[in-house]
Amino acid sequence: MPSNLQVLLDHRPTDKVSPANFRIVETPVPAPGPGQVLVRQTFLSLDPYMRGRLSDAKSYAKPQEVGAVMQGGAVGIVEASNNPRFKPGDAVVGMGGWQRYFLSDGRGLNVVDARAIPIQAYLGPVGMPGVTAWYGLNKIIAPKAGETVLVSAATGAVGSVVGQLARAAGARAVGIAGGAEKCAYAVQALGYAACVDHKSASFAGDLKAAAPNGVDGLFENVGGEPFQQALRRLNDFARVAICGLIASYEGAPTALPDMRIFLVKRIKVEGFIVSDHMELWPQALAELAGHVAAGRLKWRETIKDGLENAPQALVDLLHGENFGKMLIRVD
Ligand SMILES: NC(=O)c1ccc[n+]([C@@H]2O[C@H](COP(=O)([O-])OP(=O)(O)OC[C@H]3O[C@@H](n4cnc5c(N)ncnc54)[C@H](OP(=O)(O)O)[C@@H]3O)[C@@H](O)[C@H]2O)c1
């Protein structure tokens, strides 16, 4: 008999999160009741927002419950169903959490086409990170042809999509990434015009050289010192989309510089949370799926095997050790 392996939050981190904050349990595989569907999960999505949910500080979303299965996006295959929207064998995406089997009432669970597009892409470019990129770029930065768009964490799940969409819109995409290998990939595979290594001692000068005409749109995924440097490169009427500040999730807060630059340069700065814009998801997902199916949108994955490795994979993600979308292959 297979069992349901589950990863629970055991206790909240008081400093940096570690695998010791989690507990792994084995429970019986649940049987679907009326209206329910049982999903055998294949891939879990690891996302930076999970760090915020481990804390019970007030935020835009409810904290992860202690003693409960870690929440998170996942894809899988329907194993049994008493719900007319699903049949065994369907590929689905939903918030199945860190467990092998997910018992759902069907709400928030969607059937996907896993023939044209690999199933795990629904957790990346054709999922929440892709929509995040689409929203911040199109609705906040709205790049015009010829403008320069600067993207931090340029090869990551969100950033890799931002750079490619910006380029498709006729903008000059410039990336910031950690290390020579990521920067080479950004330029050669993702089509960035240039990429600057934030780990290099010459970062500030390199950034200036990579964006000789300044920056019209800044898609900020990281925060910290590279963000301060990026702000110095902004042009008049630049738009800054604050998508994430991963450098500050377990590190020092990211401060704003002298506010005068926002006035003098008439800069728009807007933070956003993608789940506030659910009405735009169908349009964004349809566009992203079209790009992926046609081979116009590239992405990369870091896949760790085994559900029991999800806690360490989250720690690795929070330390920037992923290269592309961070995933767990469940079995
Ligand atoms: N606003 C929203 O609705 C929304 C939705 C999804 C994601 N986000 C945010 O978007 C950002 C990117 O998310 P993602 O899922 O695409 O992650 P990701 O970019 O795939 O992974 C995070 C990357 O951040 C970079 N990084 C730079 N400095 C770091 C530091 N000090 N610590 C850790 N990582 C560092 C690393 O890339 P390098 O090595 O290249 O620097 C790392 O690979 C995150 O801040 C996330 O919270 C926001």
mmCIF file with all atom_site columns, C-alpha atoms in Angstrom, residues 180-278:
data_model
loop_
_atom_site.group_PDB
_atom_site.id
_atom_site.type_symbol
_atom_site.label_atom_id
_atom_site.label_alt_id
_atom_site.label_comp_id
_atom_site.label_asym_id
_atom_site.label_entity_id
_atom_site.label_seq_id
_atom_site.pdbx_PDB_ins_code
_atom_site.Cartn_x
_atom_site.Cartn_y
_atom_site.Cartn_z
_atom_site.occupancy
_atom_site.B_iso_or_equiv
_atom_site.pdbx_formal_charge
_atom_site.auth_seq_id
_atom_site.auth_comp_id
_atom_site.auth_asym_id
_atom_site.auth_atom_id
_atom_site.pdbx_PDB_model_num
ATOM 1  C CA . ALA A 1 180 ? 29.354 34.338 -14.960 1.00 0.00 ? 180 ALA A CA 1
ATOM 2  C CA . GLU A 1 181 ? 27.427 31.166 -15.835 1.00 0.00 ? 181 GLU A CA 1
ATOM 3  C CA . LYS A 1 182 ? 24.029 32.716 -15.173 1.00 0.00 ? 182 LYS A CA 1
ATOM 4  C CA . CYS A 1 183 ? 25.040 35.876 -17.067 1.00 0.00 ? 183 CYS A CA 1
ATOM 5  C CA . ALA A 1 184 ? 26.207 33.874 -20.088 1.00 0.00 ? 184 ALA A CA 1
ATOM 6  C CA . TYR A 1 185 ? 22.911 31.982 -20.114 1.00 0.00 ? 185 TYR A CA 1
ATOM 7  C CA . ALA A 1 186 ? 20.954 35.250 -19.823 1.00 0.00 ? 186 ALA A CA 1
ATOM 8  C CA . VAL A 1 187 ? 22.571 36.624 -22.964 1.00 0.00 ? 187 VAL A CA 1
ATOM 9  C CA . GLN A 1 188 ? 22.971 33.462 -25.034 1.00 0.00 ? 188 GLN A CA 1
ATOM 10 C CA . ALA A 1 189 ? 19.720 31.634 -24.271 1.00 0.00 ? 189 ALA A CA 1
ATOM 11 C CA . LEU A 1 190 ? 17.310 34.284 -22.985 1.00 0.00 ? 190 LEU A CA 1
ATOM 12 C CA . GLY A 1 191 ? 18.238 37.082 -25.395 1.00 0.00 ? 191 GLY A CA 1
ATOM 13 C CA . TYR A 1 192 ? 19.276 39.775 -22.909 1.00 0.00 ? 192 TYR A CA 1
ATOM 14 C CA . ALA A 1 193 ? 21.356 42.429 -24.652 1.00 0.00 ? 193 ALA A CA 1
ATOM 15 C CA . ALA A 1 194 ? 23.707 42.395 -21.654 1.00 0.00 ? 194 ALA A CA 1
ATOM 16 C CA . CYS A 1 195 ? 23.893 40.884 -18.182 1.00 0.00 ? 195 CYS A CA 1
ATOM 17 C CA . VAL A 1 196 ? 25.786 42.178 -15.175 1.00 0.00 ? 196 VAL A CA 1
ATOM 18 C CA . ASP A 1 197 ? 27.111 39.973 -12.377 1.00 0.00 ? 197 ASP A CA 1
ATOM 19 C CA . HIS A 1 198 ? 26.095 41.424 -9.005  1.00 0.00 ? 198 HIS A CA 1
ATOM 20 C CA . LYS A 1 199 ? 28.784 39.347 -7.291  1.00 0.00 ? 199 LYS A CA 1
ATOM 21 C CA . SER A 1 200 ? 31.548 41.132 -9.228  1.00 0.00 ? 200 SER A CA 1
ATOM 22 C CA . ALA A 1 201 ? 33.581 43.885 -7.531  1.00 0.00 ? 201 ALA A CA 1
ATOM 23 C CA . SER A 1 202 ? 33.088 46.004 -10.656 1.00 0.00 ? 202 SER A CA 1
ATOM 24 C CA . PHE A 1 203 ? 29.271 45.697 -10.564 1.00 0.00 ? 203 PHE A CA 1
ATOM 25 C CA . ALA A 1 204 ? 28.438 49.431 -10.404 1.00 0.00 ? 204 ALA A CA 1
ATOM 26 C CA . GLY A 1 205 ? 30.669 50.279 -13.364 1.00 0.00 ? 205 GLY A CA 1
ATOM 27 C CA . ASP A 1 206 ? 29.558 47.208 -15.307 1.00 0.00 ? 206 ASP A CA 1
ATOM 28 C CA . LEU A 1 207 ? 25.923 48.199 -14.828 1.00 0.00 ? 207 LEU A CA 1
ATOM 29 C CA . LYS A 1 208 ? 26.591 51.680 -16.150 1.00 0.00 ? 208 LYS A CA 1
ATOM 30 C CA . ALA A 1 209 ? 28.344 50.231 -19.199 1.00 0.00 ? 209 ALA A CA 1
ATOM 31 C CA . ALA A 1 210 ? 25.548 47.701 -19.831 1.00 0.00 ? 210 ALA A CA 1
ATOM 32 C CA . ALA A 1 211 ? 22.878 50.412 -19.823 1.00 0.00 ? 211 ALA A CA 1
ATOM 33 C CA . PRO A 1 212 ? 24.641 53.352 -21.495 1.00 0.00 ? 212 PRO A CA 1
ATOM 34 C CA . ASN A 1 213 ? 21.344 55.145 -22.163 1.00 0.00 ? 213 ASN A CA 1
ATOM 35 C CA . GLY A 1 214 ? 20.052 54.650 -18.627 1.00 0.00 ? 214 GLY A CA 1
ATOM 36 C CA . VAL A 1 215 ? 17.098 52.526 -17.489 1.00 0.00 ? 215 VAL A CA 1
ATOM 37 C CA . ASP A 1 216 ? 13.456 53.221 -18.376 1.00 0.00 ? 216 ASP A CA 1
ATOM 38 C CA . GLY A 1 217 ? 11.919 50.209 -16.661 1.00 0.00 ? 217 GLY A CA 1
ATOM 39 C CA . LEU A 1 218 ? 13.273 48.389 -13.604 1.00 0.00 ? 218 LEU A CA 1
ATOM 40 C CA . PHE A 1 219 ? 11.760 45.006 -12.723 1.00 0.00 ? 219 PHE A CA 1
ATOM 41 C CA . GLU A 1 220 ? 12.995 44.443 -9.173  1.00 0.00 ? 220 GLU A CA 1
ATOM 42 C CA . ASN A 1 221 ? 13.105 40.913 -7.827  1.00 0.00 ? 221 ASN A CA 1
ATOM 43 C CA . VAL A 1 222 ? 15.900 41.138 -5.267  1.00 0.00 ? 222 VAL A CA 1
ATOM 44 C CA . GLY A 1 223 ? 16.542 44.432 -3.419  1.00 0.00 ? 223 GLY A CA 1
ATOM 45 C CA . GLY A 1 224 ? 19.733 45.032 -1.459  1.00 0.00 ? 224 GLY A CA 1
ATOM 46 C CA . GLU A 1 225 ? 22.780 46.884 -2.757  1.00 0.00 ? 225 GLU A CA 1
ATOM 47 C CA . PRO A 1 226 ? 22.364 46.009 -6.476  1.00 0.00 ? 226 PRO A CA 1
ATOM 48 C CA . PHE A 1 227 ? 18.907 47.636 -6.297  1.00 0.00 ? 227 PHE A CA 1
ATOM 49 C CA . GLN A 1 228 ? 20.472 50.827 -4.913  1.00 0.00 ? 228 GLN A CA 1
ATOM 50 C CA . GLN A 1 229 ? 22.858 50.861 -7.872  1.00 0.00 ? 229 GLN A CA 1
ATOM 51 C CA . ALA A 1 230 ? 20.024 50.207 -10.316 1.00 0.00 ? 230 ALA A CA 1
ATOM 52 C CA . LEU A 1 231 ? 18.036 53.168 -8.949  1.00 0.00 ? 231 LEU A CA 1
ATOM 53 C CA . ARG A 1 232 ? 20.975 55.434 -9.779  1.00 0.00 ? 232 ARG A CA 1
ATOM 54 C CA . ARG A 1 233 ? 20.677 54.470 -13.447 1.00 0.00 ? 233 ARG A CA 1
ATOM 55 C CA . LEU A 1 234 ? 16.993 55.414 -13.833 1.00 0.00 ? 234 LEU A CA 1
ATOM 56 C CA . ASN A 1 235 ? 15.978 57.886 -16.539 1.00 0.00 ? 235 ASN A CA 1
ATOM 57 C CA . ASP A 1 236 ? 13.316 60.573 -16.304 1.00 0.00 ? 236 ASP A CA 1
ATOM 58 C CA . PHE A 1 237 ? 9.827  59.025 -16.252 1.00 0.00 ? 237 PHE A CA 1
ATOM 59 C CA . ALA A 1 238 ? 11.182 55.542 -15.448 1.00 0.00 ? 238 ALA A CA 1
ATOM 60 C CA . ARG A 1 239 ? 8.801  52.916 -14.063 1.00 0.00 ? 239 ARG A CA 1
ATOM 61 C CA . VAL A 1 240 ? 9.887  50.607 -11.244 1.00 0.00 ? 240 VAL A CA 1
ATOM 62 C CA . ALA A 1 241 ? 7.921  47.407 -10.595 1.00 0.00 ? 241 ALA A CA 1
ATOM 63 C CA . ILE A 1 242 ? 8.677  46.128 -7.091  1.00 0.00 ? 242 ILE A CA 1
ATOM 64 C CA . CYS A 1 243 ? 8.005  42.434 -7.529  1.00 0.00 ? 243 CYS A CA 1
ATOM 65 C CA . GLY A 1 244 ? 10.175 40.953 -4.795  1.00 0.00 ? 244 GLY A CA 1
ATOM 66 C CA . LEU A 1 245 ? 12.982 41.707 -2.348  1.00 0.00 ? 245 LEU A CA 1
ATOM 67 C CA . ILE A 1 246 ? 14.426 38.236 -1.821  1.00 0.00 ? 246 ILE A CA 1
ATOM 68 C CA . ALA A 1 247 ? 17.739 39.590 -0.502  1.00 0.00 ? 247 ALA A CA 1
ATOM 69 C CA . SER A 1 248 ? 15.793 41.007 2.447   1.00 0.00 ? 248 SER A CA 1
ATOM 70 C CA . TYR A 1 249 ? 13.581 38.008 3.278   1.00 0.00 ? 249 TYR A CA 1
ATOM 71 C CA . GLU A 1 250 ? 16.230 36.759 5.697   1.00 0.00 ? 250 GLU A CA 1
ATOM 72 C CA . GLY A 1 251 ? 18.651 39.654 5.456   1.00 0.00 ? 251 GLY A CA 1
ATOM 73 C CA . ALA A 1 252 ? 18.782 43.391 6.121   1.00 0.00 ? 252 ALA A CA 1
ATOM 74 C CA . PRO A 1 253 ? 15.773 45.412 4.952   1.00 0.00 ? 253 PRO A CA 1
ATOM 75 C CA . THR A 1 254 ? 16.116 47.177 1.600   1.00 0.00 ? 254 THR A CA 1
ATOM 76 C CA . ALA A 1 255 ? 16.021 50.928 2.220   1.00 0.00 ? 255 ALA A CA 1
ATOM 77 C CA . LEU A 1 256 ? 14.998 53.638 -0.205  1.00 0.00 ? 256 LEU A CA 1
ATOM 78 C CA . PRO A 1 257 ? 17.613 56.194 -1.216  1.00 0.00 ? 257 PRO A CA 1
ATOM 79 C CA . ASP A 1 258 ? 17.106 59.954 -0.989  1.00 0.00 ? 258 ASP A CA 1
ATOM 80 C CA . MET A 1 259 ? 13.512 60.399 -2.221  1.00 0.00 ? 259 MET A CA 1
ATOM 81 C CA . ARG A 1 260 ? 14.598 63.392 -4.275  1.00 0.00 ? 260 ARG A CA 1
ATOM 82 C CA . ILE A 1 261 ? 15.394 61.178 -7.303  1.00 0.00 ? 261 ILE A CA 1
ATOM 83 C CA . PHE A 1 262 ? 11.742 60.132 -7.531  1.00 0.00 ? 262 PHE A CA 1
ATOM 84 C CA . LEU A 1 263 ? 10.649 63.753 -7.649  1.00 0.00 ? 263 LEU A CA 1
ATOM 85 C CA . VAL A 1 264 ? 13.322 65.164 -9.882  1.00 0.00 ? 264 VAL A CA 1
ATOM 86 C CA . LYS A 1 265 ? 13.143 62.279 -12.347 1.00 0.00 ? 265 LYS A CA 1
ATOM 87 C CA . ARG A 1 266 ? 9.322  61.887 -12.091 1.00 0.00 ? 266 ARG A CA 1
ATOM 88 C CA . ILE A 1 267 ? 9.659  58.158 -11.406 1.00 0.00 ? 267 ILE A CA 1
ATOM 89 C CA . LYS A 1 268 ? 6.762  55.797 -10.783 1.00 0.00 ? 268 LYS A CA 1
ATOM 90 C CA . VAL A 1 269 ? 7.391  53.027 -8.210  1.00 0.00 ? 269 VAL A CA 1
ATOM 91 C CA . GLU A 1 270 ? 4.712  50.388 -7.758  1.00 0.00 ? 270 GLU A CA 1
ATOM 92 C CA . GLY A 1 271 ? 4.711  47.248 -5.667  1.00 0.00 ? 271 GLY A CA 1
ATOM 93 C CA . PHE A 1 272 ? 2.349  44.485 -6.714  1.00 0.00 ? 272 PHE A CA 1
ATOM 94 C CA . ILE A 1 273 ? 1.123  41.026 -5.728  1.00 0.00 ? 273 ILE A CA 1
ATOM 95 C CA . VAL A 1 274 ? 0.078  38.862 -8.642  1.00 0.00 ? 274 VAL A CA 1
ATOM 96 C CA . SER A 1 275 ? -2.825 37.232 -6.795  1.00 0.00 ? 275 SER A CA 1
ATOM 97 C CA . ASP A 1 276 ? -4.544 40.649 -6.578  1.00 0.00 ? 276 ASP A CA 1
ATOM 98 C CA . HIS A 1 277 ? -5.090 40.476 -10.330 1.00 0.00 ? 277 HIS A CA 1
ATOM 99 C CA . MET A 1 278 ? -6.815 37.137 -10.851 1.00 0.00 ? 278 MET A CA 1
#
